[in-house]
PDB file of C-alpha atoms and ligand atoms in Angstrom:
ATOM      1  CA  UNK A   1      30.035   1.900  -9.528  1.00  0.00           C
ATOM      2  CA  UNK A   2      26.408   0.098  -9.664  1.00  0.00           C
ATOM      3  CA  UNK A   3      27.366  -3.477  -8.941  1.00  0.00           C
ATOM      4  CA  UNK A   4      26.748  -6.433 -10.933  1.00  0.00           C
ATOM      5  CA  UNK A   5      23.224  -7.579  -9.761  1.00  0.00           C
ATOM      6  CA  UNK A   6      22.287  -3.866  -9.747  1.00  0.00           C
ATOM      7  CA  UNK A   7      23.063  -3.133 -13.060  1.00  0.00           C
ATOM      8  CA  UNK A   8      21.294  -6.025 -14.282  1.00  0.00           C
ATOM      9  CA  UNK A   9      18.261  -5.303 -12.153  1.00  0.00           C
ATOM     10  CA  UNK A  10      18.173  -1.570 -13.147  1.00  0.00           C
ATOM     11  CA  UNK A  11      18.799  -2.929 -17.070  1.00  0.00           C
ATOM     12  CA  UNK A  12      15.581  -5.643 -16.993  1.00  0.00           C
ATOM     13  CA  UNK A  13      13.434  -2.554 -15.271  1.00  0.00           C
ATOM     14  CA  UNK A  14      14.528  -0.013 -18.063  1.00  0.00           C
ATOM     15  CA  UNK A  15      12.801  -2.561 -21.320  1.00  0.00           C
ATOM     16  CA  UNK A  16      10.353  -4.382 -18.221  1.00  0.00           C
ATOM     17  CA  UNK A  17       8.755  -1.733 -15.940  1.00  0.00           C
ATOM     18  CA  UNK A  18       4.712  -0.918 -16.250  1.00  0.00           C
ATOM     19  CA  UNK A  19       3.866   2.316 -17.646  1.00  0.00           C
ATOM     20  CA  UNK A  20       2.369   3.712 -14.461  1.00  0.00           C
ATOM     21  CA  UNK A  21       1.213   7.281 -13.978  1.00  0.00           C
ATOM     22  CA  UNK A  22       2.535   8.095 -10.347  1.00  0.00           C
ATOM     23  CA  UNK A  23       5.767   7.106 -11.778  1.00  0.00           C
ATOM     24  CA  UNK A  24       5.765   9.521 -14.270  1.00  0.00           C
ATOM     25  CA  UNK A  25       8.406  12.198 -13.292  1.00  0.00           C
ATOM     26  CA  UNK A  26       5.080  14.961 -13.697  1.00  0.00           C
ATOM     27  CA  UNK A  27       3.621  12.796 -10.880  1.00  0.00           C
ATOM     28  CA  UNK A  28       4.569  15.431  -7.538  1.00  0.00           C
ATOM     29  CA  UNK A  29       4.607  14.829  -4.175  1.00  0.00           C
ATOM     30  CA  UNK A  30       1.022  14.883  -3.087  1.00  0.00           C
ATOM     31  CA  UNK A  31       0.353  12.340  -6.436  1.00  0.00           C
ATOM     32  CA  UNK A  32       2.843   9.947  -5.022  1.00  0.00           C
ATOM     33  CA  UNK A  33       1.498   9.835  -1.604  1.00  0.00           C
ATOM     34  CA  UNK A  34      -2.234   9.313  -2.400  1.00  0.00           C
ATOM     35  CA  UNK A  35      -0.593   6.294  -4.341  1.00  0.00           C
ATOM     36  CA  UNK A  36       1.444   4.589  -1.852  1.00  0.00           C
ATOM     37  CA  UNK A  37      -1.283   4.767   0.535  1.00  0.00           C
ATOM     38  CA  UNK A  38      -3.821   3.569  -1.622  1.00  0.00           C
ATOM     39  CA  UNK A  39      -1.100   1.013  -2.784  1.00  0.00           C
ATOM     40  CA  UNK A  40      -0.836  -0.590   0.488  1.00  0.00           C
ATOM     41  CA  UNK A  41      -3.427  -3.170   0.751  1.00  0.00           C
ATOM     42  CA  UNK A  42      -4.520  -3.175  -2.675  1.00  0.00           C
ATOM     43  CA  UNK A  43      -3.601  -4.291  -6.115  1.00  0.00           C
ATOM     44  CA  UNK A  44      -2.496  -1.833  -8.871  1.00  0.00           C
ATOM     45  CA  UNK A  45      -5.079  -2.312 -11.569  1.00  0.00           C
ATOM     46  CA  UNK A  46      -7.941  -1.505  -8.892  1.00  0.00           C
ATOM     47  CA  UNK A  47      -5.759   1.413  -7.767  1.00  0.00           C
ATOM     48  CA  UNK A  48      -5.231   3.421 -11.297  1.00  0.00           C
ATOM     49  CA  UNK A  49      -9.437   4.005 -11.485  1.00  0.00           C
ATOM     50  CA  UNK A  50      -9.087   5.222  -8.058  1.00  0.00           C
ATOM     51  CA  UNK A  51      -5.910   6.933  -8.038  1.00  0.00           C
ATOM     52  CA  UNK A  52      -7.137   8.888 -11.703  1.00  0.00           C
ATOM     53  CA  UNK A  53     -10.423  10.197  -9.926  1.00  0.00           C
ATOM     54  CA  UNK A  54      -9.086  11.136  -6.518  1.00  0.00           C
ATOM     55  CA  UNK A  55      -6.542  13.198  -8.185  1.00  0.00           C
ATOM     56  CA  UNK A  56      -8.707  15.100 -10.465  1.00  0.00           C
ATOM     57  CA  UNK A  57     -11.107  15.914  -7.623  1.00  0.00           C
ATOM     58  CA  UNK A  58      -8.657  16.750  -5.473  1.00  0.00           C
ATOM     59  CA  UNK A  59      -5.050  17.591  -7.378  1.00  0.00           C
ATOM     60  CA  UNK A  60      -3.460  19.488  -4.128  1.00  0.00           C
ATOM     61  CA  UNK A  61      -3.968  18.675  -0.376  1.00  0.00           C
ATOM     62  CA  UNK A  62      -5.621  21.918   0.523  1.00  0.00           C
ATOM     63  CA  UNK A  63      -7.997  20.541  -1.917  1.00  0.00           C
ATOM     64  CA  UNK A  64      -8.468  17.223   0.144  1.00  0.00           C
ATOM     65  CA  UNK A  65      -8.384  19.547   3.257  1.00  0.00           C
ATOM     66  CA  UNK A  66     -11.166  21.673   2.433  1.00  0.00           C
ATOM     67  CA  UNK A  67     -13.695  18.459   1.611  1.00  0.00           C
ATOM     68  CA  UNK A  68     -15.477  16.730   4.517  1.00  0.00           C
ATOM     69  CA  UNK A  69     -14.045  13.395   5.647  1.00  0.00           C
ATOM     70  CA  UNK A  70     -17.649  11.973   4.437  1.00  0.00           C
ATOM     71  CA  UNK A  71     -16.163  13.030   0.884  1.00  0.00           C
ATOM     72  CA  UNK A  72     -13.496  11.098   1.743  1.00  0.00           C
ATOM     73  CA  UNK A  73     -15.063   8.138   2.442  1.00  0.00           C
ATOM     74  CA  UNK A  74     -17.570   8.276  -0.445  1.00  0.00           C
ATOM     75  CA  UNK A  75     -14.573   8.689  -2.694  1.00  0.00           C
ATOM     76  CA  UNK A  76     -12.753   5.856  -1.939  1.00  0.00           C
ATOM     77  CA  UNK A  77     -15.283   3.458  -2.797  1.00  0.00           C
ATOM     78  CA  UNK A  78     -14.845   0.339  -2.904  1.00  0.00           C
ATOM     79  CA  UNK A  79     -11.061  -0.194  -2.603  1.00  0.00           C
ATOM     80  CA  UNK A  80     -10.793  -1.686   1.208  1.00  0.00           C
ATOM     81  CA  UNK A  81      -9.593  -0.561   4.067  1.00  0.00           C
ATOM     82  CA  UNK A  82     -11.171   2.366   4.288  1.00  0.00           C
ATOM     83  CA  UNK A  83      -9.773   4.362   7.454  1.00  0.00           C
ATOM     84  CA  UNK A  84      -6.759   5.003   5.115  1.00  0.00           C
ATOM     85  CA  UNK A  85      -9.338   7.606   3.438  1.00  0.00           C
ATOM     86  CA  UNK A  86     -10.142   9.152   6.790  1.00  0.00           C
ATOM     87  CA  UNK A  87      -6.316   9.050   7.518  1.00  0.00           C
ATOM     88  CA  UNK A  88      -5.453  11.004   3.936  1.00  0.00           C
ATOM     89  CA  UNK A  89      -7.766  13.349   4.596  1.00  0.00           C
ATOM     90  CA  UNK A  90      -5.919  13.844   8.452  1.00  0.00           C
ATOM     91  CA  UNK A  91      -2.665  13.937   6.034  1.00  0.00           C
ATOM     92  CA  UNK A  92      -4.190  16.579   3.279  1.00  0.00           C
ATOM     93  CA  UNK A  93      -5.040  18.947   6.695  1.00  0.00           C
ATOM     94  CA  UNK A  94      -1.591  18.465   8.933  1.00  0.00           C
ATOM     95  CA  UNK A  95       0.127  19.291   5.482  1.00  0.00           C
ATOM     96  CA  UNK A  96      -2.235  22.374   4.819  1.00  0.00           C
ATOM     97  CA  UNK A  97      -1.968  23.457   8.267  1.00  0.00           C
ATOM     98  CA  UNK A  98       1.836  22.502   9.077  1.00  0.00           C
ATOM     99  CA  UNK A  99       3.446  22.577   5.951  1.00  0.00           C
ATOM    100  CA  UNK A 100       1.897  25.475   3.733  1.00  0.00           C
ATOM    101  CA  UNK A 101       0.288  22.934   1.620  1.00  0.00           C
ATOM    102  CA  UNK A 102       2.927  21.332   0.154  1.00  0.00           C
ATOM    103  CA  UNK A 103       4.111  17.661   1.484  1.00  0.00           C
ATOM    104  CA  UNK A 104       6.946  17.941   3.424  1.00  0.00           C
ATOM    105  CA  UNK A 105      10.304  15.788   2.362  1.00  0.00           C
ATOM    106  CA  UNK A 106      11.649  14.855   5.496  1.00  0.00           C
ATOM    107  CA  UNK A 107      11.321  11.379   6.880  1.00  0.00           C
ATOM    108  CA  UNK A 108      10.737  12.460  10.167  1.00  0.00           C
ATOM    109  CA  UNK A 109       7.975  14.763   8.844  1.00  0.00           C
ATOM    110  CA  UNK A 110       6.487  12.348   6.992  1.00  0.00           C
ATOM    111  CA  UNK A 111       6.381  10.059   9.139  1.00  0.00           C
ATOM    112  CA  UNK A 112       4.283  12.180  11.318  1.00  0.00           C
ATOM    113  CA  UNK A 113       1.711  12.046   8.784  1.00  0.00           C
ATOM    114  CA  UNK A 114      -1.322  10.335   9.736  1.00  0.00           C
ATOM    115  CA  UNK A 115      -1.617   6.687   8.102  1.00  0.00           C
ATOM    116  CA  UNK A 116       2.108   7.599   6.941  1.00  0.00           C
ATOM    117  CA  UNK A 117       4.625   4.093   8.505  1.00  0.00           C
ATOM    118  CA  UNK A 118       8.327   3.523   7.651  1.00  0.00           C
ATOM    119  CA  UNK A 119       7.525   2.098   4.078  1.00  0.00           C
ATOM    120  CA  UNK A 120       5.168   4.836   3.002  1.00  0.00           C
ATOM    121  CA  UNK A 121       7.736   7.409   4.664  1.00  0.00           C
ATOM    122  CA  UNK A 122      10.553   5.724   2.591  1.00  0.00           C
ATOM    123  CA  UNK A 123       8.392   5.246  -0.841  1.00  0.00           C
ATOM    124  CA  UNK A 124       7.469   9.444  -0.610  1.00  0.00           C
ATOM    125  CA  UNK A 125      11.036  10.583  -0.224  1.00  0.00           C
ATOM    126  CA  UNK A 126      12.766   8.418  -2.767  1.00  0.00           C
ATOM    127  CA  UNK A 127      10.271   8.372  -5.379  1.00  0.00           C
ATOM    128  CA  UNK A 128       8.974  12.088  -4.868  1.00  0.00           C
ATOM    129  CA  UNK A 129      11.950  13.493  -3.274  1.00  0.00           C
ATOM    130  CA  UNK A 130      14.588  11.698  -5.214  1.00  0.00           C
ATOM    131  CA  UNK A 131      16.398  10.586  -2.058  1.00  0.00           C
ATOM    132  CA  UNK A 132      18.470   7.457  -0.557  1.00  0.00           C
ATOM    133  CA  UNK A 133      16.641   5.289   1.273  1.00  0.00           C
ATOM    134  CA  UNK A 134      16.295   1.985   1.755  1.00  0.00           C
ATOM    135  CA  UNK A 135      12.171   1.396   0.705  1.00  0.00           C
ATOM    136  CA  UNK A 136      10.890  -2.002   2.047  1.00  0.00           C
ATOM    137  CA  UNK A 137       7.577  -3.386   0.682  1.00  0.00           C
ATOM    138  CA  UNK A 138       7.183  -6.636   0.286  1.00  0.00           C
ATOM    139  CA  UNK A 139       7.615  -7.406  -2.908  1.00  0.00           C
ATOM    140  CA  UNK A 140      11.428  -6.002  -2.136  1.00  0.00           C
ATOM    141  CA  UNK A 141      11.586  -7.776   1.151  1.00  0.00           C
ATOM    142  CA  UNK A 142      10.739 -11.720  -0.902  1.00  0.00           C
ATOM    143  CA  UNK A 143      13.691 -10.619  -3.430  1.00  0.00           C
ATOM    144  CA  UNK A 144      16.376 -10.084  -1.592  1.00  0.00           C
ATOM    145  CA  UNK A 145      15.006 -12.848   0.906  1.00  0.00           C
ATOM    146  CA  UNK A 146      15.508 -14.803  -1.694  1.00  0.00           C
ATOM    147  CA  UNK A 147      18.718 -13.163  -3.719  1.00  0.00           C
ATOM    148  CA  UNK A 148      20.876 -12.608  -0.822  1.00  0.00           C
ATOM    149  CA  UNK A 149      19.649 -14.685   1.954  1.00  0.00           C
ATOM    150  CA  UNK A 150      18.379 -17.794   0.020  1.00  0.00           C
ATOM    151  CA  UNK A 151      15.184 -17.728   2.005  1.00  0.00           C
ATOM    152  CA  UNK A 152      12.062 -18.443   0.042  1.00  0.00           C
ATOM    153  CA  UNK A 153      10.290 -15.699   2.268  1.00  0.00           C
ATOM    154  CA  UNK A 154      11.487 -13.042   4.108  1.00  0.00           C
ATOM    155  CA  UNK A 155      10.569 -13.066   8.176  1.00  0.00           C
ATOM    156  CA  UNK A 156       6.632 -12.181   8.928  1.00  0.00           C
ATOM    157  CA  UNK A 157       7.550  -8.603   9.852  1.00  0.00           C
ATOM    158  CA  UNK A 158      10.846  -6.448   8.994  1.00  0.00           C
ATOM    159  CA  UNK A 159      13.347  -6.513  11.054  1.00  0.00           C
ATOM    160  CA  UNK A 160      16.570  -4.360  11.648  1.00  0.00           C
ATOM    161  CA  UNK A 161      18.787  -6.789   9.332  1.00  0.00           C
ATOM    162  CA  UNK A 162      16.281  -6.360   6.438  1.00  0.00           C
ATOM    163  CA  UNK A 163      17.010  -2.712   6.463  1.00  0.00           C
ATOM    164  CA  UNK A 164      20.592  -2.506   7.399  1.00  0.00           C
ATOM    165  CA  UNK A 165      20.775  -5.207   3.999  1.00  0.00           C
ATOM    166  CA  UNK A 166      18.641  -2.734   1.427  1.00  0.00           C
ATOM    167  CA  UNK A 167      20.823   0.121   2.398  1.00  0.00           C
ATOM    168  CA  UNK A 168      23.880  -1.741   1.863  1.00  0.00           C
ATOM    169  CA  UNK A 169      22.475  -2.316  -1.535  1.00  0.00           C
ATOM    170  CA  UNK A 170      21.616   0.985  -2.589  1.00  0.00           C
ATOM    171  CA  UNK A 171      23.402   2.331  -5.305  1.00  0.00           C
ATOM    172  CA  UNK A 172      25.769   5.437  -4.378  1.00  0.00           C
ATOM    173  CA  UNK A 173      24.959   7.689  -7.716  1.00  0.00           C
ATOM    174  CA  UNK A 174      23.330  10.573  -6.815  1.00  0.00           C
ATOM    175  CA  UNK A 175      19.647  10.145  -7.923  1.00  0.00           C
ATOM    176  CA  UNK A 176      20.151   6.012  -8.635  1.00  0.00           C
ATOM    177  CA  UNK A 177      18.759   4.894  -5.370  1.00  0.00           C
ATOM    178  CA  UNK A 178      15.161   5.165  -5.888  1.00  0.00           C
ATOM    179  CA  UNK A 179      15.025   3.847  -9.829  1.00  0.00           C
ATOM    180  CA  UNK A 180      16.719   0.976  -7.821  1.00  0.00           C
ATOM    181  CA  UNK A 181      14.117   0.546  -5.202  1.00  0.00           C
ATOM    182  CA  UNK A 182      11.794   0.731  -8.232  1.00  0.00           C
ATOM    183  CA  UNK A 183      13.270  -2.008 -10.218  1.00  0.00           C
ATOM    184  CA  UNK A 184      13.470  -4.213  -7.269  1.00  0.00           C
ATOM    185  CA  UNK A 185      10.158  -3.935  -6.609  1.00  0.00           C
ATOM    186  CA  UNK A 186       9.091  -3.999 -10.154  1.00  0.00           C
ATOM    187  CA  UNK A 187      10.935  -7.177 -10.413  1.00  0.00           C
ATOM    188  CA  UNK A 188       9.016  -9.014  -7.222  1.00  0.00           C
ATOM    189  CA  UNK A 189       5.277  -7.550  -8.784  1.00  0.00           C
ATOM    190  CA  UNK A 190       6.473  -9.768 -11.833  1.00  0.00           C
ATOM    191  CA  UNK A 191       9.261 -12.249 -11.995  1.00  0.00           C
ATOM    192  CA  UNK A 192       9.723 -13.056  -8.338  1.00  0.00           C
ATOM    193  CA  UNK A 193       6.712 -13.649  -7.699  1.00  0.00           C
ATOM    194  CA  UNK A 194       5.406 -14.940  -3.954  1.00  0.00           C
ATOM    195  CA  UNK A 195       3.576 -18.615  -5.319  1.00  0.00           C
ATOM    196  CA  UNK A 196       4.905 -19.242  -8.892  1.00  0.00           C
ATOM    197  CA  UNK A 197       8.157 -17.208  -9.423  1.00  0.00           C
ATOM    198  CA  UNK A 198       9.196 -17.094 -13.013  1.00  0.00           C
ATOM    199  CA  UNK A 199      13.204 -18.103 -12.226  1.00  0.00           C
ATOM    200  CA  UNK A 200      13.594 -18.292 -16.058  1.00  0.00           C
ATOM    201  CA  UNK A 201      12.556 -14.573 -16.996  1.00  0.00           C
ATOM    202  CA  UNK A 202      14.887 -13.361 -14.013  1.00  0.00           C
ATOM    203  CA  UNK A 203      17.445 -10.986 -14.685  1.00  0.00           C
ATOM    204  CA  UNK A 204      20.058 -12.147 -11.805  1.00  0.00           C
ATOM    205  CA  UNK A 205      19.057 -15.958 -11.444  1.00  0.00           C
ATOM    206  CA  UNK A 206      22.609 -16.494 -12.292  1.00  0.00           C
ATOM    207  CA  UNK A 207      23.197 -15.093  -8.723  1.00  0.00           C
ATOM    208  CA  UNK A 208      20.578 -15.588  -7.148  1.00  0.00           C
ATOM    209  CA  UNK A 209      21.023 -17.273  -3.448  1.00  0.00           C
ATOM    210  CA  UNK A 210      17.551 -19.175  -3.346  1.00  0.00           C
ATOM    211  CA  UNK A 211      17.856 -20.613  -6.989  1.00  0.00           C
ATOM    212  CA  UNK A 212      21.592 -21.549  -6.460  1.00  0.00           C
ATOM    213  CA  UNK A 213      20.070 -23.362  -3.275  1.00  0.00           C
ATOM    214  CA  UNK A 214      18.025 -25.552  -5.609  1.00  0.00           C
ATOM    215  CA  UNK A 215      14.573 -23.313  -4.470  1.00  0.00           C
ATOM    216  CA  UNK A 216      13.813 -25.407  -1.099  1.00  0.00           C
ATOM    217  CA  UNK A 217      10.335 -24.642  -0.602  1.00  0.00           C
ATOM    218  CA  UNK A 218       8.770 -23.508   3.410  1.00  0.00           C
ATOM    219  CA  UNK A 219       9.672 -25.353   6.219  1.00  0.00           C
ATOM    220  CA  UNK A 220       6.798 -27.272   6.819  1.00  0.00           C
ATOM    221  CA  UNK A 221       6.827 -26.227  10.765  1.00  0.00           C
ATOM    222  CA  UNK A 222       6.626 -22.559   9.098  1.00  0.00           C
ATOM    223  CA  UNK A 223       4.063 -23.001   6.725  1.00  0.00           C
ATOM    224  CA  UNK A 224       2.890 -19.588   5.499  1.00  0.00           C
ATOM    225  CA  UNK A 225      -0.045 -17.501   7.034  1.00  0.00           C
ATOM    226  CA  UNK A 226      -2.567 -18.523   4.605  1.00  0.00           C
ATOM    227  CA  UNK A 227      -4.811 -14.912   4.285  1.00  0.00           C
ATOM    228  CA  UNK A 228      -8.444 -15.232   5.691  1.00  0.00           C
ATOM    229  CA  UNK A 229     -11.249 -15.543   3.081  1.00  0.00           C
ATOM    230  CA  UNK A 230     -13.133 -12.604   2.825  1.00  0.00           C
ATOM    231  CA  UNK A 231     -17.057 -14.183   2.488  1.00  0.00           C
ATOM    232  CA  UNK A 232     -18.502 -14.111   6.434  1.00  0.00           C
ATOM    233  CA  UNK A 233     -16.026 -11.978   7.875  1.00  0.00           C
ATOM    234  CA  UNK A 234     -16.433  -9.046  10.211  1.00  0.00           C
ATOM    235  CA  UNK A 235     -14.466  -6.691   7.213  1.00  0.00           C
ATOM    236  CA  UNK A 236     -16.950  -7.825   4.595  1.00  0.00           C
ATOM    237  CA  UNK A 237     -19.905  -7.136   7.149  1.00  0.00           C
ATOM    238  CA  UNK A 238     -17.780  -3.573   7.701  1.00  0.00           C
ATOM    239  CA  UNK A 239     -17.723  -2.900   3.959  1.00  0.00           C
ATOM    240  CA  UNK A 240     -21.445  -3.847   3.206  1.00  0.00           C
ATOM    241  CA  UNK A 241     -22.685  -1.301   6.172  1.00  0.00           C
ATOM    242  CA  UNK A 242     -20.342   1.260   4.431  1.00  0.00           C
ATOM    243  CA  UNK A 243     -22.091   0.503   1.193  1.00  0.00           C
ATOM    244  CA  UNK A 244     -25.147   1.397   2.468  1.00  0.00           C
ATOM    245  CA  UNK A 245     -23.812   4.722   4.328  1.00  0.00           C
ATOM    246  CA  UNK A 246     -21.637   6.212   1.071  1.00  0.00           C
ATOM    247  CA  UNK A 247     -24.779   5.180  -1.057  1.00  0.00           C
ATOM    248  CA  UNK A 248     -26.787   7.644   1.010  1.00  0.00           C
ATOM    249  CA  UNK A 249     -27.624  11.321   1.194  1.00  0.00           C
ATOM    250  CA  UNK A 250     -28.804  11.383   4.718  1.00  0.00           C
ATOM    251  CA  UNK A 251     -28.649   9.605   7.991  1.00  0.00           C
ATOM    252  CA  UNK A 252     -29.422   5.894   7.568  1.00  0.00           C
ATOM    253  CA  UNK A 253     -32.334   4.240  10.179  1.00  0.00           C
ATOM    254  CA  UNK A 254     -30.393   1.488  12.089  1.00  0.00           C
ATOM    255  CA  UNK A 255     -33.135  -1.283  10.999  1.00  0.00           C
ATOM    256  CA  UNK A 256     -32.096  -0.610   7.425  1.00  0.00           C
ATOM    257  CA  UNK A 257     -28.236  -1.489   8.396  1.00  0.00           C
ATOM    258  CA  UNK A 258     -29.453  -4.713  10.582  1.00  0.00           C
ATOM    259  CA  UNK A 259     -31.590  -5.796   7.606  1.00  0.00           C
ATOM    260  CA  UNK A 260     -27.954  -5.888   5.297  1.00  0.00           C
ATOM    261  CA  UNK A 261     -26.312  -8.645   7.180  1.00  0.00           C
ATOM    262  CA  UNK A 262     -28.129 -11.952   8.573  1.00  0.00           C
ATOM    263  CA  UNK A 263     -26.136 -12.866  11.901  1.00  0.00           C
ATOM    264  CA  UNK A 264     -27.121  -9.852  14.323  1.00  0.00           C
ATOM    265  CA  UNK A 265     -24.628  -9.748  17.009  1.00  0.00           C
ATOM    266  CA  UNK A 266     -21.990  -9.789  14.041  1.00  0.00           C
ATOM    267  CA  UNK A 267     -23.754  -7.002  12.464  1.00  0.00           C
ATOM    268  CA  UNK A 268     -23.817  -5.379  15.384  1.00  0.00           C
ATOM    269  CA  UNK A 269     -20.533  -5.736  16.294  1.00  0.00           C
ATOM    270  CA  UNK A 270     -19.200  -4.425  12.913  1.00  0.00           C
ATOM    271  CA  UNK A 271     -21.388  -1.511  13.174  1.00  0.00           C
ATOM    272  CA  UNK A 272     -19.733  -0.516  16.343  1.00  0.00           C
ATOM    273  CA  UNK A 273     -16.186  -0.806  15.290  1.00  0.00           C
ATOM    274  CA  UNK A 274     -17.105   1.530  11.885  1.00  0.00           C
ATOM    275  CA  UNK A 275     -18.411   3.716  14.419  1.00  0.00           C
ATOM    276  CA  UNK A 276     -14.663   3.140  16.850  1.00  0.00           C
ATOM    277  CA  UNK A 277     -12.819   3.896  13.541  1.00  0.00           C
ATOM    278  CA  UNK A 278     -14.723   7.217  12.947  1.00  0.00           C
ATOM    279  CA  UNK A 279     -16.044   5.748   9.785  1.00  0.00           C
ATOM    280  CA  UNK A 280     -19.404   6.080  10.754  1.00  0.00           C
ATOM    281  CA  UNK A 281     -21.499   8.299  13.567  1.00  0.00           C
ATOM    282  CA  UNK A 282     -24.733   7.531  15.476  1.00  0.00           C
ATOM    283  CA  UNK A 283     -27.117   9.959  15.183  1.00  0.00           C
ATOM    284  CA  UNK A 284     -29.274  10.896  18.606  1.00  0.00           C
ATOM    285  CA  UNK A 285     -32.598   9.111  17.297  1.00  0.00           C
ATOM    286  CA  UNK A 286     -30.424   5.994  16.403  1.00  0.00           C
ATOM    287  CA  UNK A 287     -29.594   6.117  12.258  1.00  0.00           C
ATOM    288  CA  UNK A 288     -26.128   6.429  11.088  1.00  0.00           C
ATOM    289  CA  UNK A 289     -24.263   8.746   8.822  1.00  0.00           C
ATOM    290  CA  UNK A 290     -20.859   9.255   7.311  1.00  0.00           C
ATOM    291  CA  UNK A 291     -18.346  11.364   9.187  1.00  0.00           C
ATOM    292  CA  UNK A 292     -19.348  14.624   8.865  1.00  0.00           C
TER     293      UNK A 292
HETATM  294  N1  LIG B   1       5.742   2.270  -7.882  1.00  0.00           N
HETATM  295  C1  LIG B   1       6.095   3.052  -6.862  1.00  0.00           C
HETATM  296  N2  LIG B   1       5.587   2.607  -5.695  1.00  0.00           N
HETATM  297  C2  LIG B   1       4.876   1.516  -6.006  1.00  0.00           C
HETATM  298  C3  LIG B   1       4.122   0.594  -5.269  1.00  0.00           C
HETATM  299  N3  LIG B   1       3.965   0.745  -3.962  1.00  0.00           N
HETATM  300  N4  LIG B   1       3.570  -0.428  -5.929  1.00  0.00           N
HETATM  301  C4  LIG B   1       3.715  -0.533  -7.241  1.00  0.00           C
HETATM  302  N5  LIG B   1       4.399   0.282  -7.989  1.00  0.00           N
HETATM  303  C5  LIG B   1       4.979   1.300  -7.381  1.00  0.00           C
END
């Protein structure tokens, strides 16, 4: 039996959830891995472009294995974060040269995977593999922070309790588990919201711990990480310096890359972390080109 707050979850996802393609049952393994990682740091409408193009370029991982990790890095673009490219394209070869080509369903194996944590582990297996596990991003983390616990947030990073609680909530039914994870997700992308939860459009705020608890707001002593801006920082430095790199054919003259950014040492500095991340190499006569 699904209980109560399940079955109303599962209900509001069935008339509620987005049409979105690597849910689509069609979607296969590989699909829903080159979403989840490219669904990690970044938002869902600047993932479908992405997620549409990559696929049709590359609709297997021996496909991704065969390009050069400079394809890689071209490919993703602009969507942030860009050593997850360099780490799918790891993935796409360990699963080419360990797994026959097709993504394994194991945890463990998984897991292995380069770029490939506890989450993204979790997410593949349910949602591709149609198994039970408890999947923990943090859109599901703030709802039942907030449904069970009656915590406005759920603790900076996961802890034990946060898992052992999803699993006790997963629905038994063979094959019910990950449409749950889905829903519960669903439902923190768009009703429980992390600044301006929408209470009255929520399928269990009859039962819901936070709500009962008259929604206390933080703990002033706690107030919440606020993220840093983006303008002046060493990652926006990073990404203009990998502008310049994907937006060329050949090695790129180092005076070209100081001339993008105005404070030196920070250019500088940037440069040589691309460079620690195997984003970017240095050439012997001193220009700079993708990983080849
Ligand atoms: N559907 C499956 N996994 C998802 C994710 N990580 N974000 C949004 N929708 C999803």
């Amino acid at each position: 039996m699904v209980d109560g707050r399940a079955a109303a979850i599962l209900h509001w996802y069935a008339s509620h959830a987005r049409d979105l393609p690597w849910r689509k049952p069609d979607a296969g393994p590989w699909a829903v891995l080159v979403s989840e990682i490219m669904l990690q740091q970044t938002p869902v409408s600047r993932v479908l472009p992405a997620y549409a193009a990559w696929l049709e370029r590359w609709p297997t991982p021996a496909a991704l294995a065969a390009a050069a990790p400079a394809d890689a890095v071209r490919q993703w673009g602009r969507l942030g974060y860009p050593r997850r490219a360099l780490r799918l394209h790891a993935s796409a070869r360990a699963i080419t040269e360990r797994h026959g080509g097709e993504v394994p369903g194991s945890l463990e194996a998984l897991r292995a995977l380069p770029g490939v944590g506890s989450y993204t582990a979790a997410a593949v297996a349910s949602f591709a593999f149609g198994q039970r596990h408890a999947v923990l991003d943090t859109n599901v983390r703030r709802v039942l922070a907030r449904l069970v616990r009656g915590d406005l947030r759920p603790p900076p990073n996961p802890t034990a309790m946060e898992v052992r609680l999803a699993e006790s909530l997963l629905p038994v039914e063979p094959g019910l588990a990950p449409r749950w994870s889905v829903a519960v997700m669903e439902l923190g992308a768009l009703i429980c919201t992390a600044d301006r939860p929408r209470c009255p459009d929520c399928p269990v705020v009859s039962e819901c711990a936070w709500h009962r608890a008259g929604r206390p707001v933080d703990d002033p002593h706690r107030a919440r990480r606020r993220s840093q801006g983006y303008a002046g920082t060493d990652r926006q430095c990073r990404g203009r310096l990998l502008a310049l790199l994907r937006e060329s054919d050949g090695p790129v003259p180092a005076a070209r890359l100081d001339a993008a950014w105005a404070d030196a040492d920070q250019c500088a500095r940037s440069l040589a972390s691309l460079v620690a991340d195997g984003l970017a190499e240095r050439l012997p006569g001193g220009s700079y080109i993708l990983p080849r």
